[in-house]
Amino acid sequence: MTARVIDGKAYAAKLRGLIGEGVESFKSETGHVPGLAVVLVGEDPASRVYVANKAKQTVEVGMASFEYKLPADTAQDTLVALVDELNARDDVDGILVQLPLPGHLDELAVIDRIHPDKDVDGLHVVSAGRLVAGLPGHVSCTPLGCMMLIKDTLGADIGGKEAVVIGRSILVGKPVAQLLLAANCTVTMAHSRTKDLANVVRRADIVVAAVGRAEMVKADWIKPGACVIDVGINRVPSAVEGKTRLVGDVAYAECAEVADSITPVPGGVGPMTIACLLHNTLQAARMRRGMEMDKRF
Ligand code: GUN
């Protein structure tokens, strides 16, 4: 039997449609346009593509996009001064500083300078703390996208399921584990020092792979009928000389023979990240103006 393919591209498009409607009602209620500022430091080609896509999709849902491209040798003080300026601006509801930053910059110090109300990336310690405490706050975009896909596939009640998260990054592993826990799953966080990883993963009803190792998760690690969420985006050489292709952290074809449902790469979790960023920006705009969260999502 072949697994159901979880179509993140289609889900993200539907979500952006709803966000567009949410933006329209926000504009007519408040007279304000929600605004997202994105800061890119340096010339990393993958980051440039992400940032260009973010700007395009921000405008498509009716929000204002403010882009800041700074040279790779930008000083910490200059970057922090820009964050301060964006914190103070009324027309900026959300701020995202694209990671990774060049090596001489202190990433955590920059992220923590963002006002928590505008932390639409959900990476500030206040956002992380609110998530652990079970308080409302901004949830980082990729983990939020994973949860939306899991609940759309398995139904809203995933309580009691065994979930194994592979990877413990601040961007994905840790927050997605917290979200699964909040949804009453029994959560195991596996990582590079986990012993007998295959056996740990084999108990999972839900697997979230976020390690950044191409096709590491094999079919015999997967419990028959599991839901497999692949967050990895790895560029590997293709069969065509000189070309590359994208693969996830999961060996897709063989795992699809065992799983109940699985996200492809590309077209699975990837498109959800920007859609969730727009979702967070609309919610930030509403919260900053004393409105309730938009409950459609
Ligand atoms: N780089 C890759 N993914 C992300 C993300 O979700 N947020 C930020 N700020 N940088 C990233």
Short mmCIF file of C-alpha atoms and ligand atoms in Angstrom, two decimals:
data_model
loop_
_atom_site.label_atom_id
_atom_site.label_comp_id
_atom_site.label_asym_id
_atom_site.label_seq_id
_atom_site.Cartn_x
_atom_site.Cartn_y
_atom_site.Cartn_z
CA MET A 1 0.00 0.00 0.00
CA THR A 2 1.26 3.48 -0.76
CA ALA A 3 0.85 6.30 1.74
CA ARG A 4 -1.43 9.29 1.30
CA VAL A 5 0.66 12.23 0.09
CA ILE A 6 0.22 15.26 2.35
CA ASP A 7 -0.06 18.17 -0.08
CA GLY A 8 1.50 21.12 1.77
CA LYS A 9 1.51 23.21 -1.38
CA ALA A 10 -2.28 22.99 -1.72
CA TYR A 11 -2.85 23.49 2.02
CA ALA A 12 -0.59 26.57 2.03
CA ALA A 13 -2.44 28.04 -0.96
CA LYS A 14 -5.78 27.55 0.85
CA LEU A 15 -4.34 29.12 4.00
CA ARG A 16 -3.04 32.14 2.06
CA GLY A 17 -6.55 32.58 0.60
CA LEU A 18 -8.04 32.69 4.12
CA ILE A 19 -5.30 35.07 5.29
CA GLY A 20 -6.09 37.34 2.33
CA GLU A 21 -9.73 37.48 3.52
CA GLY A 22 -8.53 38.12 7.08
CA VAL A 23 -6.34 40.99 5.85
CA GLU A 24 -9.30 42.54 4.00
CA SER A 25 -11.52 42.49 7.10
CA PHE A 26 -8.64 43.84 9.22
CA LYS A 27 -8.16 46.74 6.79
CA SER A 28 -11.83 47.64 6.70
CA GLU A 29 -12.14 47.44 10.50
CA THR A 30 -9.00 49.42 11.36
CA GLY A 31 -7.94 51.37 8.27
CA HIS A 32 -4.44 49.92 8.75
CA VAL A 33 -2.46 47.66 6.42
CA PRO A 34 -0.61 44.82 8.23
CA GLY A 35 3.13 45.20 7.59
CA LEU A 36 5.98 42.69 7.63
CA ALA A 37 9.64 43.75 7.68
CA VAL A 38 12.24 41.21 6.54
CA VAL A 39 15.94 41.80 7.13
CA LEU A 40 18.57 39.95 5.09
CA VAL A 41 22.27 40.32 5.86
CA GLY A 42 24.75 39.12 3.23
CA GLU A 43 24.49 37.28 -0.06
CA ASP A 44 23.55 33.67 0.84
CA PRO A 45 21.76 32.51 -2.35
CA ALA A 46 19.19 30.27 -0.58
CA SER A 47 18.32 33.07 1.85
CA ARG A 48 17.89 35.54 -1.03
CA VAL A 49 15.37 33.18 -2.66
CA TYR A 50 13.44 32.72 0.64
CA VAL A 51 13.34 36.47 1.26
CA ALA A 52 12.16 37.24 -2.30
CA ASN A 53 9.37 34.62 -1.92
CA LYS A 54 8.34 36.05 1.44
CA ALA A 55 8.08 39.56 -0.02
CA LYS A 56 6.06 38.36 -3.02
CA GLN A 57 3.57 36.35 -0.94
CA THR A 58 3.24 39.16 1.64
CA VAL A 59 2.08 41.54 -1.08
CA GLU A 60 -0.19 38.88 -2.64
CA VAL A 61 -2.25 38.57 0.58
CA GLY A 62 -2.65 42.36 0.73
CA MET A 63 -0.03 43.19 3.37
CA ALA A 64 2.80 45.73 3.14
CA SER A 65 6.30 44.29 2.73
CA PHE A 66 9.40 46.16 3.90
CA GLU A 67 12.68 44.62 2.80
CA TYR A 68 16.11 45.49 4.19
CA LYS A 69 19.18 44.07 2.47
CA LEU A 70 22.38 44.78 4.36
CA PRO A 71 25.95 43.95 3.33
CA ALA A 72 27.66 40.85 4.74
CA ASP A 73 30.07 42.97 6.82
CA THR A 74 27.27 44.84 8.65
CA ALA A 75 28.22 45.55 12.28
CA GLN A 76 26.16 44.20 15.19
CA ASP A 77 25.34 47.77 16.33
CA THR A 78 24.00 48.71 12.89
CA LEU A 79 21.75 45.65 12.76
CA VAL A 80 20.51 46.20 16.31
CA ALA A 81 19.80 49.87 15.48
CA LEU A 82 17.67 48.75 12.50
CA VAL A 83 15.72 46.32 14.73
CA ASP A 84 15.13 49.16 17.23
CA GLU A 85 13.85 51.39 14.42
CA LEU A 86 11.47 48.65 13.19
CA ASN A 87 10.29 48.00 16.77
CA ALA A 88 9.30 51.67 17.03
CA ARG A 89 7.47 51.92 13.69
CA ASP A 90 3.67 51.74 13.84
CA ASP A 91 3.32 50.45 10.27
CA VAL A 92 5.51 47.38 11.03
CA ASP A 93 3.55 44.59 12.75
CA GLY A 94 6.06 41.79 12.26
CA ILE A 95 9.86 41.61 12.03
CA LEU A 96 11.86 38.69 10.65
CA VAL A 97 15.65 38.61 10.56
CA GLN A 98 16.62 35.90 8.10
CA LEU A 99 18.92 33.24 9.55
CA PRO A 100 21.69 32.21 9.40
CA LEU A 101 23.46 35.53 9.95
CA PRO A 102 27.13 35.94 8.95
CA GLY A 103 29.46 34.42 11.56
CA HIS A 104 30.62 37.68 13.20
CA LEU A 105 27.05 38.55 14.27
CA ASP A 106 25.40 37.37 17.49
CA GLU A 107 22.14 35.79 16.25
CA LEU A 108 20.49 35.31 19.63
CA ALA A 109 21.21 38.89 20.68
CA VAL A 110 19.63 40.19 17.46
CA ILE A 111 16.53 37.97 17.75
CA ASP A 112 16.08 38.96 21.40
CA ARG A 113 16.16 42.63 20.45
CA ILE A 114 12.93 42.20 18.43
CA HIS A 115 9.90 43.31 20.43
CA PRO A 116 8.07 40.08 21.43
CA ASP A 117 4.77 41.47 20.06
CA LYS A 118 6.43 41.73 16.62
CA ASP A 119 8.29 38.39 16.82
CA VAL A 120 6.30 36.73 14.03
CA ASP A 121 9.12 34.22 13.61
CA GLY A 122 8.42 32.96 17.15
CA LEU A 123 12.12 32.73 17.98
CA HIS A 124 12.35 35.26 20.84
CA VAL A 125 12.90 33.78 24.31
CA VAL A 126 9.57 35.29 25.36
CA SER A 127 7.78 33.43 22.53
CA ALA A 128 9.63 30.20 23.40
CA GLY A 129 8.77 30.66 27.10
CA ARG A 130 5.11 31.37 26.39
CA LEU A 131 4.92 28.19 24.30
CA VAL A 132 6.38 26.09 27.13
CA ALA A 133 4.10 27.78 29.68
CA GLY A 134 1.02 27.13 27.53
CA LEU A 135 0.30 30.85 27.09
CA PRO A 136 -0.81 32.39 23.78
CA GLY A 137 2.04 33.86 21.73
CA HIS A 138 3.79 33.68 18.38
CA VAL A 139 4.66 30.11 17.37
CA SER A 140 7.56 29.64 14.96
CA CYS A 141 6.39 29.16 11.42
CA THR A 142 7.69 25.73 10.36
CA PRO A 143 6.48 23.97 13.56
CA LEU A 144 3.08 25.66 13.21
CA GLY A 145 2.93 24.46 9.60
CA CYS A 146 3.80 20.90 10.68
CA MET A 147 0.98 20.90 13.23
CA MET A 148 -1.56 22.20 10.71
CA LEU A 149 -0.64 19.39 8.30
CA ILE A 150 -0.70 16.71 11.03
CA LYS A 151 -4.15 17.79 12.26
CA ASP A 152 -5.50 18.12 8.73
CA THR A 153 -4.32 14.56 8.00
CA LEU A 154 -5.11 12.75 11.27
CA GLY A 155 -7.94 14.91 12.62
CA ALA A 156 -7.83 17.57 15.34
CA ASP A 157 -7.59 15.09 18.23
CA ILE A 158 -4.14 13.52 18.23
CA GLY A 159 -4.13 13.02 22.01
CA GLY A 160 -2.40 9.85 23.22
CA LYS A 161 -0.40 9.28 20.04
CA GLU A 162 3.32 8.52 20.23
CA ALA A 163 5.28 11.28 18.50
CA VAL A 164 9.02 11.15 17.83
CA VAL A 165 10.80 14.36 16.81
CA ILE A 166 14.25 13.86 15.30
CA GLY A 167 16.35 17.01 15.77
CA ARG A 168 16.45 19.53 18.61
CA SER A 169 16.96 22.90 16.90
CA ILE A 170 15.45 26.11 18.26
CA LEU A 171 13.88 26.72 14.83
CA VAL A 172 12.01 23.39 14.53
CA GLY A 173 12.75 20.43 16.85
CA LYS A 174 12.16 22.06 20.23
CA PRO A 175 9.03 24.06 19.33
CA VAL A 176 7.39 21.23 17.37
CA ALA A 177 7.93 18.90 20.37
CA GLN A 178 6.21 21.47 22.62
CA LEU A 179 3.27 21.77 20.23
CA LEU A 180 2.85 17.98 20.07
CA LEU A 181 2.99 17.85 23.86
CA ALA A 182 0.37 20.60 24.10
CA ALA A 183 -1.78 18.45 21.79
CA ASN A 184 -1.46 15.61 24.38
CA CYS A 185 0.91 13.38 22.41
CA THR A 186 3.54 11.31 24.20
CA VAL A 187 6.63 13.01 22.83
CA THR A 188 10.18 11.72 22.43
CA MET A 189 12.91 14.09 21.26
CA ALA A 190 15.64 12.19 19.44
CA HIS A 191 18.92 13.72 18.27
CA SER A 192 22.46 12.96 17.15
CA ARG A 193 23.37 11.33 20.51
CA THR A 194 20.23 9.15 20.72
CA LYS A 195 21.09 5.46 21.02
CA ASP A 196 19.42 3.04 18.58
CA LEU A 197 17.53 5.78 16.77
CA ALA A 198 15.81 3.32 14.42
CA ASN A 199 14.16 1.57 17.35
CA VAL A 200 13.07 4.85 18.93
CA VAL A 201 11.49 6.06 15.68
CA ARG A 202 9.76 2.68 15.20
CA ARG A 203 7.39 3.36 18.09
CA ALA A 204 6.08 6.59 16.58
CA ASP A 205 2.55 7.16 15.30
CA ILE A 206 3.84 10.57 14.21
CA VAL A 207 7.43 11.13 13.04
CA VAL A 208 8.79 14.65 12.54
CA ALA A 209 12.22 14.55 10.89
CA ALA A 210 14.20 17.80 11.22
CA VAL A 211 17.87 16.87 11.27
CA GLY A 212 19.24 18.10 7.95
CA ARG A 213 20.66 14.70 6.88
CA ALA A 214 19.60 13.62 3.39
CA GLU A 215 17.29 10.56 3.35
CA MET A 216 18.44 9.38 6.78
CA VAL A 217 15.09 7.92 7.89
CA LYS A 218 14.59 4.51 6.28
CA ALA A 219 11.49 2.40 5.67
CA ASP A 220 12.33 -0.13 8.41
CA TRP A 221 12.36 2.73 10.98
CA ILE A 222 8.69 3.50 10.26
CA LYS A 223 5.82 1.82 12.10
CA PRO A 224 3.23 0.65 9.55
CA GLY A 225 0.47 3.27 9.40
CA ALA A 226 2.53 6.16 10.83
CA CYS A 227 2.23 9.80 9.73
CA VAL A 228 5.62 11.05 8.51
CA ILE A 229 6.43 14.78 8.42
CA ASP A 230 9.69 15.61 6.65
CA VAL A 231 11.11 19.06 7.44
CA GLY A 232 14.48 18.44 5.76
CA ILE A 233 15.57 20.33 2.64
CA ASN A 234 18.86 18.88 1.43
CA ARG A 235 20.49 19.52 -1.92
CA VAL A 236 22.16 16.40 -3.35
CA PRO A 237 23.76 15.58 -6.72
CA SER A 238 21.17 14.40 -9.27
CA ALA A 239 21.47 11.64 -11.86
CA VAL A 240 22.16 14.36 -14.44
CA GLU A 241 25.84 15.37 -14.42
CA GLY A 242 26.39 18.78 -12.76
CA LYS A 243 22.77 19.12 -11.58
CA THR A 244 21.35 18.90 -8.06
CA ARG A 245 17.97 17.94 -6.62
CA LEU A 246 16.18 18.49 -3.31
CA VAL A 247 15.53 15.62 -0.92
CA GLY A 248 14.22 15.52 2.63
CA ASP A 249 15.53 13.80 5.76
CA VAL A 250 13.29 10.82 4.93
CA ALA A 251 13.93 8.23 2.19
CA TYR A 252 10.60 9.12 0.60
CA ALA A 253 9.86 6.33 -1.88
CA GLU A 254 10.58 3.43 0.50
CA CYS A 255 8.91 5.08 3.55
CA ALA A 256 5.79 5.81 1.47
CA GLU A 257 5.35 2.03 1.17
CA VAL A 258 5.02 1.69 4.96
CA ALA A 259 3.50 4.96 6.23
CA ASP A 260 -0.18 5.96 6.30
CA SER A 261 0.64 9.49 5.19
CA ILE A 262 3.81 11.39 4.28
CA THR A 263 4.94 14.86 3.20
CA PRO A 264 6.92 15.08 -0.04
CA VAL A 265 10.02 17.26 -0.55
CA PRO A 266 9.52 19.68 -2.18
CA GLY A 267 5.81 20.51 -1.78
CA GLY A 268 5.23 19.30 1.79
CA VAL A 269 6.25 21.32 4.84
CA GLY A 270 8.26 23.91 2.84
CA PRO A 271 5.35 25.96 1.45
CA MET A 272 3.71 26.04 4.90
CA THR A 273 6.50 28.12 6.45
CA ILE A 274 5.79 31.37 4.59
CA ALA A 275 2.01 30.86 4.84
CA CYS A 276 2.40 30.56 8.63
CA LEU A 277 4.60 33.66 8.70
CA LEU A 278 1.77 35.59 7.03
CA HIS A 279 -0.68 34.03 9.50
CA ASN A 280 1.48 35.22 12.41
CA THR A 281 1.81 38.70 10.92
CA LEU A 282 -1.97 39.09 10.62
CA GLN A 283 -2.40 37.87 14.20
CA ALA A 284 0.34 40.28 15.37
CA ALA A 285 -1.39 43.19 13.62
CA ARG A 286 -4.68 42.28 15.33
CA MET A 287 -3.12 41.81 18.77
CA ARG A 288 -1.17 45.08 18.55
CA ARG A 289 -4.47 46.88 17.98
CA GLY A 290 -6.23 45.18 20.85
CA MET A 291 -8.29 42.83 18.63
CA GLU A 292 -8.92 39.12 19.22
CA MET A 293 -6.95 36.53 17.27
CA ASP A 294 -8.61 35.63 13.96
CA LYS A 295 -10.17 32.23 14.79
CA ARG A 296 -10.57 31.02 11.21
CA PHE A 297 -7.22 29.27 11.16
N1 GUN B 1 16.09 30.50 7.85
C1 GUN B 1 15.52 29.34 7.48
N2 GUN B 1 14.29 29.22 8.02
C2 GUN B 1 14.08 30.35 8.74
C3 GUN B 1 12.99 30.81 9.53
O1 GUN B 1 11.95 30.17 9.69
N3 GUN B 1 13.17 32.03 10.11
C4 GUN B 1 14.32 32.75 9.97
N4 GUN B 1 14.39 33.92 10.59
N5 GUN B 1 15.33 32.35 9.24
C5 GUN B 1 15.22 31.15 8.63
#
